[in-house]
Amino acid sequence: MEAEATVQPLISIAPAVQNNINAKFIMLDKGRTTVEWNTKTCLSLVADDTAAVHFQLWGDECEAFEPGDILLLSNGIFSSSSGRSNNNHHHVLRAGKRGKAEKVGEFAMVFVETPNLSEILWGSDPKDSRKYVQQAVISPYSTIFRPVI
Amino acid sequence: MVSKLIQISNHEAENPLDITLREAFSLLERKLRPPFPLSIPTKEEYQNLNRAILYGILCEPHLAKVHIKHLHGIITDGYQYFTSLLVKIVNELYVKLVEPVKRQLIWLTHEMVNVSAVGFDGLLVALLRQIVGGDFGEENLHLCFEMVNLFSSKWFYLLEEEPLVLTGALYVFLRLLTDHFRVSNIPNMESLRKMESDFCVRMLRYNFSLCLKIGRDLVRLLQDLVRVPQFCAVLKDMLYNPSAFRVDGFTDISQLYNTPTPRWYFSLRLTPEMESQLTFLLTRVKFGSQKRYQVWFAKKFLVLPERNAVIIDIVRFICCAHHSPNDVIRSGIIPRWAVIGWLLKSNMKNYVEANTKLALFYDWLFFDEKVDDIMNIEPAILLMVHSIPEYIDITNSLLEFLFILLDNYDPERKEILHRGISAAFNAIVRKHMVQSLDIFASNMIYPILKERLGKLLRHAVPEAQHQSRNIKLAS
């Protein structure tokens, strides 16, 4: 419950090397589980009422969460997808080794599917090279998980 | 300390209610064994002790007798706080409770009835709502059995103390019986059906004046059981021999027709989880963004063919018990009629579809502005109007069904139905619920329906004279 007070809206997150993202969101869609380097991973689409993003599930997280679940992420990380070495543009959110994702509810959360932070081209900030800024929008909506209309 | 109360799956957050109970128990565990202290607790200590004992009773069945004695000894509020905790557990955690805890919960419920705990009626209602319609799984049927057993064994006591809760149980078991009579090859179903039937028939035959409180939906439920001889006999007496019930003043079934069913009954056939998801959909989700929610709701509650009979109860609930406030209506939230339209498009068996349409139109049949809420008839008219032209098959099938009801629902009292449906259209026009009924003049409406509607409106809605003329001209 304590984490509730400190969750940040998804729209405010930017890529970083730190595990410092606390957010609450609803899972909208889930892809197929694949095994890479002996680890199960699965890409999903999650969103809150400010933005959507691709959330990467690891190990038994792949079976634990289903679309419609509301998740609380503590100490998560938003960085370029490690599973796709040939695609540095694709940034995904994940719990990482130091973070934790837990199911805290179902259904009762409003969301938007655009902007999608994983469909944005991020580049380093000319003023502060340690920071990332949005350079271009690749697509307003997820190109992997299509909106359901 | 791991929870002994509920099953928590991998990657699922702990439950706050479970935590408070567990913490109270581990804090006070040593004081839960005799000899018990005689000191008078403060309010906070009292509540903590209530929580600790509750956790003890539910999770330490072998010590339940010690704990309950302790409880009886410390109670100073007529069990009000204790019962409120139980209701919270049932509403929020029932599905997750581990099996032995569910058994203890039923035992404790009997105890709470025995001591006449403040709020025990609310506890019984909460448990009734956990019985899932169309679920023939062993656990769910066991809960049915426990509840019908409780209501039957505490019959006289409940009649004296909380008669209204008996009418709630009657509503629930009549509705469950319609599902239970439609299945075969389920172990122990026959004996369960017999217990449920005996309870309902006993209510109807010996406490009919109490049953009248349910209002018109009592007839709706009974009609769905017309193939069962003892219920057919009750219905026949209601129609042709009302004096059989020996209730002064009950002389005709139309007295029931004319009594709108209080909202409370409709929530009884929805689990709290289902109700809260529906309420979220109808108060927070924008029209146009509902698709994903509908998929999740259907996957959770309607996916099995035998489960989707609950759509009948959902439609009744939406029409009569969920009335959106004006600010919600104006804010682009998905309207009630659109949710019902979606439900009607589910893959339903024929009898479920017919009963769903009946649920949608039921208040039309007996509408009287003096006693009926116009919001109950709103979803049906808006669904018919908004389905033109894109979903014209819905408009035609609903309009057709309305006339089938008018002709067949109770042929001997057709006049009442005619008056009700006419009054409904009249109110719709006068309250400007739709801009105009002219839309029914569309060429896409079956000519025969258009003709009948035009005729009905000409007599029913003097204010809508020009509209009915249009409909007639167009036909």
XYZ file of C-alpha atoms in Angstrom:
624
model
C 0.000 0.000 0.000
C 2.889 2.364 0.726
C 4.010 2.235 -2.867
C 0.594 3.588 -3.955
C 1.519 7.052 -2.795
C 4.715 7.189 -4.800
C 3.607 5.779 -8.147
C 4.351 7.993 -11.092
C 2.267 8.440 -14.249
C 3.689 6.457 -17.172
C 3.887 9.611 -19.298
C 6.638 10.903 -17.002
C 9.062 8.046 -17.511
C 12.149 8.228 -19.730
C 14.846 5.642 -20.414
C 17.472 5.437 -17.682
C 19.983 2.937 -16.367
C 18.449 3.063 -12.913
C 15.851 0.792 -11.375
C 13.706 3.601 -10.044
C 10.315 3.409 -11.713
C 7.272 2.903 -9.549
C 4.046 2.762 -11.501
C 0.603 1.233 -11.506
C -0.924 0.125 -14.774
C -3.309 -2.315 -16.398
C -2.215 -5.043 -18.791
C -4.032 -4.727 -22.114
C -2.495 -7.456 -24.210
C 0.131 -10.137 -24.020
C 2.296 -11.732 -26.721
C 3.744 -15.212 -26.963
C 6.288 -16.447 -24.478
C 9.714 -17.102 -25.986
C 12.830 -18.615 -24.506
C 16.076 -16.729 -24.978
C 19.302 -17.577 -23.171
C 17.434 -20.098 -21.029
C 15.075 -17.402 -19.808
C 11.423 -17.125 -20.617
C 10.330 -13.689 -21.725
C 7.081 -12.313 -22.980
C 6.196 -8.873 -24.238
C 2.988 -7.212 -23.122
C 1.164 -3.927 -23.589
C 0.357 -2.003 -20.419
C -1.118 1.446 -19.837
C -2.402 3.930 -17.303
C -4.519 7.002 -17.948
C -1.539 8.967 -19.282
C 0.347 6.635 -21.629
C 0.978 3.079 -22.781
C 4.260 1.183 -22.941
C 5.569 -2.288 -23.734
C 6.236 -4.228 -20.558
C 8.557 -7.195 -20.707
C 7.724 -10.182 -18.505
C 10.514 -12.466 -17.311
C 10.448 -16.053 -16.065
C 7.312 -16.987 -14.171
C 5.909 -13.480 -14.624
C 4.958 -14.694 -18.101
C 2.261 -16.983 -16.710
C 1.383 -14.916 -13.635
C -0.179 -11.951 -15.409
C -3.097 -11.817 -17.814
C -4.728 -8.998 -19.768
C -7.109 -7.159 -17.441
C -4.770 -7.475 -14.448
C -3.719 -4.311 -12.645
C -0.040 -4.400 -11.751
C 2.051 -2.436 -9.332
C 5.657 -2.098 -10.418
C 8.272 -1.116 -7.881
C 11.838 -0.220 -8.796
C 11.347 -1.058 -12.442
C 13.567 -0.027 -15.301
C 12.797 1.481 -18.721
C 15.607 0.702 -21.109
C 16.337 -0.650 -24.539
C 15.087 -4.161 -25.036
C 17.870 -6.533 -24.070
C 16.173 -9.423 -25.780
C 16.479 -7.807 -29.196
C 20.098 -6.906 -29.628
C 19.440 -5.758 -33.169
C 16.807 -3.270 -32.086
C 18.196 -0.628 -29.789
C 15.294 1.649 -30.595
C 12.799 -0.499 -28.824
C 12.570 0.558 -25.204
C 10.661 -1.617 -22.813
C 9.637 -1.384 -19.203
C 10.436 -4.350 -16.937
C 10.870 -5.197 -13.300
C 14.505 -6.165 -13.759
C 16.525 -8.031 -11.175
C 16.038 -5.409 -8.480
C 12.419 -4.564 -9.159
C 9.136 -6.280 -8.507
C 5.798 -6.520 -10.322
C 2.725 -7.604 -8.396
C -0.922 -8.061 -9.289
C -2.967 -5.674 -7.162
C -6.336 -5.840 -8.847
C -8.328 -6.431 -11.994
C -10.338 -4.519 -14.565
C -11.126 -1.298 -12.711
C -8.609 1.116 -14.197
C -8.934 3.550 -17.091
C -6.204 3.680 -19.696
C -5.088 5.313 -22.941
C -3.305 3.479 -25.748
C -1.530 6.534 -27.113
C 1.155 7.825 -26.722
C 3.093 4.581 -26.501
C 6.478 5.205 -24.939
C 7.963 2.148 -26.633
C 7.049 3.602 -30.026
C 9.129 6.707 -29.446
C 12.660 7.238 -30.629
C 14.672 8.278 -27.597
C 18.039 10.063 -27.883
C 20.445 11.576 -25.427
C 19.745 15.084 -24.221
C 22.175 17.589 -25.860
C 22.231 19.532 -22.585
C 22.859 16.529 -20.382
C 24.159 13.411 -22.084
C 23.115 11.219 -19.144
C 19.465 11.983 -19.868
C 17.206 10.778 -22.642
C 14.724 12.918 -24.533
C 12.047 12.121 -27.099
C 13.384 12.579 -30.632
C 10.555 11.305 -32.770
C 7.323 9.402 -32.613
C 7.646 6.109 -34.483
C 3.971 5.349 -34.119
C 1.210 6.877 -31.956
C -0.082 3.387 -31.078
C 1.737 0.121 -30.478
C 2.846 -1.467 -33.739
C 2.937 -4.869 -32.014
C -0.378 -4.851 -30.132
C -3.097 -3.270 -32.213
C -5.933 -1.344 -30.544
C -9.166 -3.321 -30.278
C -12.018 -1.474 -31.915
C 3.699 -15.355 8.839
C 2.071 -16.825 5.734
C -1.662 -16.413 5.219
C -3.741 -19.381 6.330
C -6.870 -17.569 5.207
C -6.469 -17.132 1.462
C -4.576 -18.516 -1.477
C -2.224 -15.932 -2.907
C -0.812 -16.747 -6.290
C 2.686 -16.108 -7.442
C 3.283 -12.380 -8.089
C 0.044 -11.391 -6.392
C 0.144 -8.605 -3.805
C -0.825 -9.394 -0.246
C -4.361 -8.501 0.729
C -4.735 -5.618 3.211
C -7.725 -7.181 5.009
C -5.874 -10.472 5.376
C -2.838 -8.605 6.725
C -4.796 -6.747 9.428
C -6.438 -9.964 10.632
C -3.163 -11.866 10.620
C -1.307 -9.088 12.420
C -3.949 -8.895 15.127
C -3.740 -12.656 15.573
C 0.032 -12.818 15.842
C 0.041 -9.856 18.231
C -2.569 -11.362 20.543
C -2.040 -15.069 19.989
C -0.831 -15.691 23.544
C -3.909 -13.996 24.980
C -6.219 -16.241 22.967
C -5.648 -19.202 25.248
C -7.358 -19.575 28.620
C -7.285 -18.247 31.229
C -8.591 -15.122 29.529
C -7.803 -11.742 31.109
C -10.706 -9.993 32.829
C -9.574 -6.455 32.045
C -11.879 -4.230 29.983
C -10.282 -3.412 26.629
C -10.218 0.027 25.009
C -12.078 0.415 21.715
C -8.930 -0.223 19.740
C -8.002 -3.256 21.814
C -11.551 -4.532 21.486
C -11.445 -4.326 17.691
C -8.035 -5.944 17.579
C -9.275 -8.755 19.798
C -12.267 -9.227 17.486
C -9.909 -9.504 14.512
C -7.577 -11.897 16.306
C -10.390 -14.196 17.445
C -11.933 -14.152 13.968
C -8.635 -15.192 12.423
C -8.295 -17.879 15.090
C -11.765 -19.320 14.461
C -11.271 -19.383 10.712
C -7.714 -20.677 10.632
C -7.508 -22.904 13.716
C -10.582 -25.128 13.393
C -9.340 -27.419 16.173
C -9.478 -24.496 18.626
C -12.679 -22.938 17.267
C -14.723 -23.878 20.345
C -12.247 -22.136 22.666
C -12.162 -19.050 20.449
C -15.922 -18.778 20.161
C -16.351 -19.011 23.945
C -13.787 -16.262 24.268
C -15.680 -14.207 21.707
C -19.025 -14.618 23.494
C -17.279 -13.515 26.694
C -15.815 -10.270 25.400
C -18.629 -9.015 23.137
C -20.074 -5.626 24.122
C -21.507 -4.365 20.798
C -23.931 -7.139 19.930
C -21.322 -8.612 17.533
C -21.736 -5.655 15.208
C -18.021 -5.176 14.527
C -17.393 -8.911 14.285
C -20.212 -9.382 11.776
C -19.037 -6.419 9.735
C -15.612 -8.077 9.462
C -17.258 -11.297 8.323
C -19.258 -9.467 5.650
C -16.052 -7.805 4.444
C -14.307 -11.177 4.249
C -17.178 -12.682 2.259
C -17.464 -9.732 -0.133
C -13.767 -9.215 -0.728
C -12.106 -12.569 -0.206
C -14.606 -15.406 -0.544
C -13.267 -16.744 -3.852
C -9.734 -16.790 -2.484
C -10.487 -18.414 0.882
C -8.901 -21.822 1.379
C -11.345 -24.716 1.652
C -11.184 -25.342 5.458
C -11.740 -21.607 6.062
C -14.882 -21.695 3.914
C -16.225 -24.502 6.111
C -15.443 -22.555 9.279
C -17.127 -19.504 7.803
C -20.397 -21.393 7.381
C -20.180 -22.777 10.917
C -19.528 -19.257 12.222
C -22.482 -17.920 10.247
C -24.762 -20.411 12.028
C -23.294 -19.184 15.323
C -23.968 -15.554 14.424
C -27.580 -16.371 13.591
C -27.915 -18.319 16.854
C -26.748 -15.365 18.951
C -28.791 -12.902 16.885
C -25.689 -10.914 16.032
C -26.323 -7.356 14.871
C -26.097 -7.450 11.070
C -26.351 -11.218 10.601
C -28.912 -10.626 7.845
C -26.255 -8.748 5.874
C -23.926 -11.698 6.325
C -26.534 -14.108 4.940
C -27.095 -11.835 1.954
C -23.354 -11.573 1.318
C -23.091 -15.376 1.269
C -26.115 -15.737 -1.019
C -24.404 -13.411 -3.487
C -21.359 -15.681 -3.618
C -23.410 -18.483 -5.148
C -22.529 -18.230 -8.825
C -25.409 -18.745 -11.273
C -24.776 -21.469 -13.840
C -21.732 -22.806 -11.969
C -22.248 -26.512 -11.384
C -18.854 -27.042 -9.794
C -18.735 -28.979 -6.547
C -17.688 -26.011 -4.395
C -20.398 -23.725 -5.672
C -23.109 -26.363 -5.290
C -21.843 -27.044 -1.795
C -22.377 -23.383 -0.924
C -25.933 -23.646 -2.339
C -26.508 -26.659 -0.135
C -25.116 -24.952 2.972
C -27.231 -21.855 2.421
C -30.507 -23.604 1.660
C -29.830 -25.821 4.657
C -29.273 -22.763 6.858
C -32.410 -21.015 5.648
C -34.506 -24.148 6.077
C -33.181 -25.068 9.507
C -33.475 -21.530 10.930
C -36.806 -20.968 9.239
C -39.000 -19.999 12.198
C -36.300 -17.942 13.802
C -35.638 -15.949 10.613
C -39.347 -15.481 10.076
C -39.528 -13.859 13.472
C -36.271 -11.863 13.408
C -35.408 -10.966 9.817
C -38.278 -11.940 7.512
C -36.979 -9.826 4.636
C -33.850 -11.923 4.298
C -36.108 -14.926 3.670
C -37.617 -13.147 0.665
C -34.079 -12.519 -0.598
C -33.325 -16.222 -0.232
C -36.551 -17.052 -2.087
C -35.514 -14.774 -4.965
C -32.086 -16.412 -5.096
C -33.239 -20.022 -4.912
C -36.055 -19.588 -7.434
C -33.513 -18.135 -9.834
C -30.965 -20.882 -9.126
C -33.600 -23.573 -9.582
C -34.236 -22.508 -13.172
C -30.583 -23.324 -13.857
C -30.532 -26.403 -11.637
C -33.545 -27.934 -13.381
C -31.840 -27.580 -16.754
C -28.907 -29.867 -16.027
C -28.593 -33.583 -15.542
C -25.782 -35.970 -14.661
C -24.522 -33.833 -11.826
C -23.975 -35.747 -8.583
C -26.288 -34.801 -5.710
C -28.167 -32.329 -7.916
C -31.444 -34.074 -7.330
C -31.233 -33.766 -3.550
C -30.091 -30.144 -3.804
C -32.993 -29.333 -6.139
C -35.374 -30.952 -3.681
C -34.086 -28.880 -0.769
C -34.248 -25.687 -2.816
C -37.731 -26.505 -4.100
C -38.994 -27.416 -0.630
C -37.724 -24.129 0.754
C -39.318 -22.088 -2.043
C -42.637 -23.922 -1.987
C -42.787 -23.559 1.796
C -42.278 -19.816 1.462
C -44.870 -19.492 -1.285
C -47.486 -21.704 0.319
C -47.173 -20.651 3.951
C -45.815 -17.113 3.842
C -47.218 -15.703 0.681
C -47.858 -12.267 2.151
C -44.122 -12.008 2.742
C -43.376 -13.181 -0.810
C -45.515 -10.333 -2.154
C -42.736 -7.957 -1.098
C -40.642 -9.191 -4.025
C -43.155 -7.668 -6.408
C -43.563 -8.469 -10.081
C -40.255 -10.263 -10.552
C -41.620 -13.065 -8.393
C -43.933 -13.912 -11.296
C -41.073 -13.644 -13.799
C -39.026 -16.182 -11.838
C -41.938 -18.550 -11.266
C -42.843 -18.557 -14.936
C -39.404 -19.831 -15.741
C -40.140 -22.824 -13.503
C -43.500 -23.614 -15.031
C -42.316 -27.059 -16.149
C -41.793 -28.107 -12.529
C -45.127 -29.429 -11.248
C -45.096 -27.878 -7.770
C -44.219 -24.433 -9.132
C -46.711 -24.767 -11.954
C -49.353 -25.416 -9.293
C -48.322 -22.270 -7.384
C -48.468 -20.202 -10.560
C -51.871 -21.621 -11.485
C -53.194 -20.690 -8.067
C -51.798 -17.194 -8.457
C -53.603 -16.892 -11.802
C -56.882 -18.650 -11.111
C -57.270 -19.274 -7.417
C -55.635 -16.445 -5.457
C -57.604 -17.266 -2.313
C -55.557 -20.474 -2.015
C -52.805 -18.370 -0.445
C -55.109 -17.170 2.330
C -53.761 -13.630 2.212
C -56.342 -10.934 2.916
C -56.436 -8.463 0.090
C -54.686 -10.673 -2.452
C -57.360 -11.198 -5.037
C -55.533 -11.124 -8.348
C -52.064 -11.646 -9.780
C -52.239 -8.132 -11.215
C -51.543 -6.861 -7.711
C -48.085 -8.404 -8.092
C -47.755 -7.096 -11.657
C -48.417 -3.619 -10.334
C -45.708 -3.779 -7.688
C -42.243 -2.873 -8.977
C -39.562 -5.096 -7.484
C -37.327 -3.201 -5.029
C -33.836 -2.643 -6.435
C -32.169 -4.666 -3.682
C -33.319 -7.995 -5.148
C -31.534 -7.457 -8.466
C -28.119 -7.232 -6.887
C -28.661 -10.628 -5.224
C -27.846 -12.561 -8.401
C -24.636 -10.713 -9.173
C -21.454 -11.429 -7.244
C -19.953 -8.282 -5.718
C -17.025 -8.612 -8.132
C -19.341 -8.737 -11.121
C -21.295 -5.770 -9.814
C -18.189 -3.684 -9.237
C -16.816 -4.404 -12.714
C -20.174 -3.546 -14.298
C -20.402 -0.380 -12.251
C -16.889 0.593 -13.319
C -17.802 0.000 -16.954
C -20.952 2.116 -16.631
C -19.405 5.006 -14.721
C -15.799 5.317 -15.886
C -15.303 3.855 -19.362
C -15.782 6.133 -22.353
C -18.125 5.023 -25.128
C -15.769 3.764 -27.835
C -13.103 2.488 -25.406
C -15.147 -0.354 -23.946
C -14.024 -3.232 -26.152
C -11.149 -4.519 -24.052
C -13.243 -4.309 -20.868
C -16.039 -6.254 -22.544
C -13.599 -8.971 -23.584
C -12.231 -9.244 -20.022
C -15.688 -9.259 -18.465
C -16.933 -11.934 -20.862
C -13.823 -14.052 -20.356
C -14.248 -13.957 -16.618
C -17.987 -14.309 -16.202
C -19.671 -15.440 -19.414
C -17.285 -17.731 -21.197
C -18.947 -21.066 -20.393
C -22.252 -21.561 -22.210
C -24.068 -22.541 -18.997
C -22.688 -19.453 -17.229
C -24.140 -16.926 -19.608
C -27.659 -17.307 -18.237
C -26.435 -14.674 -15.780
C -26.939 -12.175 -18.617
C -30.635 -12.249 -17.693
C -29.746 -11.073 -14.174
C -27.260 -8.505 -15.462
C -29.842 -6.942 -17.772
C -32.404 -6.786 -14.974
C -29.755 -5.227 -12.727
C -28.759 -2.615 -15.318
C -32.367 -1.645 -16.052
C -33.579 -1.435 -12.475
C -30.650 -1.085 -10.104
C -28.031 0.902 -11.971
C -29.324 4.344 -12.888
C -26.527 6.535 -14.180
C -26.458 10.035 -12.700
C -26.829 12.927 -15.166
C -23.190 13.986 -15.041
C -22.170 10.458 -16.072
C -24.730 10.449 -18.905
C -23.332 13.749 -20.209
C -19.660 12.790 -19.942
C -19.445 10.359 -22.838
C -19.426 7.230 -20.680
C -20.781 4.077 -22.307
C -24.582 4.197 -21.910
C -26.640 1.382 -20.383
C -28.362 0.536 -23.658
C -25.010 -0.052 -25.379
C -23.896 -2.483 -22.684
C -27.184 -4.360 -23.019
C -26.815 -4.342 -26.806
C -23.405 -5.936 -26.420
C -24.750 -8.578 -24.027
C -27.601 -9.401 -26.419
C -25.056 -10.130 -29.099
C -23.407 -12.835 -26.961
C -23.758 -16.371 -28.078
C -26.777 -17.389 -25.989
C -29.087 -20.352 -25.926
C -32.593 -19.551 -27.145
C -34.205 -19.611 -23.703
C -31.502 -17.300 -22.320
C -32.052 -14.884 -25.192
C -35.822 -14.882 -24.686
C -35.439 -14.385 -20.941
C -32.932 -11.591 -21.508
C -35.417 -9.762 -23.719
C -38.114 -10.354 -21.125
C -35.778 -8.909 -18.474
C -35.289 -5.847 -20.653
C -39.019 -5.258 -21.262
C -40.458 -6.565 -18.016
C -41.281 -3.166 -16.518
C -42.816 -2.024 -19.810
C -45.556 -4.624 -19.461
C -46.937 -3.107 -16.275
C -45.621 0.431 -16.480
C -47.428 2.964 -14.365
C -45.757 6.321 -13.950
C -47.145 6.697 -10.442
C -45.143 3.783 -9.092
C -42.582 2.908 -11.762
C -39.267 4.557 -12.428
C -38.971 5.731 -16.016
C -35.260 4.893 -15.935
C -36.199 1.199 -15.851
C -37.718 1.392 -19.335
C -35.102 3.720 -20.802
C -32.494 1.141 -21.940
C -34.948 -0.763 -24.152
C -36.224 2.274 -26.059
C -32.734 3.735 -26.499
C -31.372 0.392 -27.661
C -34.170 0.076 -30.250
C -33.708 3.647 -31.461
C -29.911 3.660 -31.571
C -29.764 0.304 -33.350
C -31.390 1.908 -36.411
C -30.006 1.583 -39.025
C -26.763 -0.256 -38.294
C -28.128 -3.004 -36.078
C -31.660 -3.041 -37.433
C -32.010 -6.749 -36.649
C -31.863 -5.854 -32.947
C -34.596 -3.220 -33.302
C -36.819 -5.562 -35.264
C -36.314 -8.505 -32.955
C -36.933 -6.410 -29.832
C -40.040 -4.779 -31.236
C -41.303 -8.156 -32.371
C -40.639 -9.592 -28.929
C -42.541 -6.738 -27.288
C -45.623 -7.576 -29.363
C -45.211 -11.280 -28.658
C -45.247 -10.420 -24.954
C -48.306 -8.235 -25.377
C -50.181 -11.088 -27.063
C -48.974 -14.007 -25.001
C -47.571 -13.076 -21.627
C -50.929 -13.260 -19.889
C -53.663 -13.463 -22.555
C -56.422 -13.143 -19.976
C -55.011 -9.871 -18.741
C -53.995 -8.476 -22.105
C -55.703 -5.227 -21.212
C -53.231 -4.660 -18.360
C -50.255 -5.318 -20.630
C -51.684 -3.040 -23.303
C -52.136 -0.300 -20.749
C -48.593 -0.793 -19.411
C -46.872 -0.722 -22.788
C -48.954 2.261 -23.886
C -48.107 4.122 -20.681
C -44.429 3.349 -21.253
C -44.475 4.858 -24.764
C -46.512 7.766 -23.478
C -43.946 8.537 -20.769
C -41.050 8.141 -23.227
C -42.567 10.776 -25.515
C -43.608 13.188 -22.779
C -40.263 13.034 -20.997
C -38.425 13.473 -24.318
C -36.440 10.349 -23.685
C -35.959 10.100 -27.431
C -36.153 13.047 -29.805
C -38.943 11.459 -31.753
C -40.553 8.126 -32.436
C -40.543 9.002 -36.150
C -37.469 6.900 -36.512
C -39.677 3.809 -36.275
C -41.123 4.875 -39.623
C -37.869 3.692 -41.185
C -38.328 1.362 -44.120
C -36.020 -1.054 -42.425
C -38.601 -1.887 -39.730
C -40.763 -4.852 -40.674
C -44.051 -3.478 -42.095
C -46.192 -5.599 -39.778
C -44.373 -4.267 -36.723
C -44.643 -0.727 -37.997
C -48.351 -1.140 -38.470
C -48.887 -2.548 -34.988
C -46.723 0.142 -33.415
C -48.547 2.895 -35.301
C -51.871 1.538 -34.079
C -50.649 1.264 -30.507
C -49.188 4.764 -30.473
C -52.281 6.361 -32.001
C -54.297 5.234 -29.019
C -51.567 5.463 -26.422
C -49.768 8.686 -27.065
C -52.086 11.524 -28.033
C -49.077 13.860 -27.810
C -47.365 11.769 -30.441
C -50.251 11.861 -32.896
C -48.152 13.157 -35.755
C -45.489 10.607 -35.057
C -47.847 7.678 -35.101
C -49.349 9.088 -38.292
C -45.908 9.155 -39.827
C -45.293 5.597 -38.860
C -48.573 4.589 -40.357
C -47.982 6.558 -43.554
C -44.568 5.107 -43.957
C -45.901 1.623 -43.552
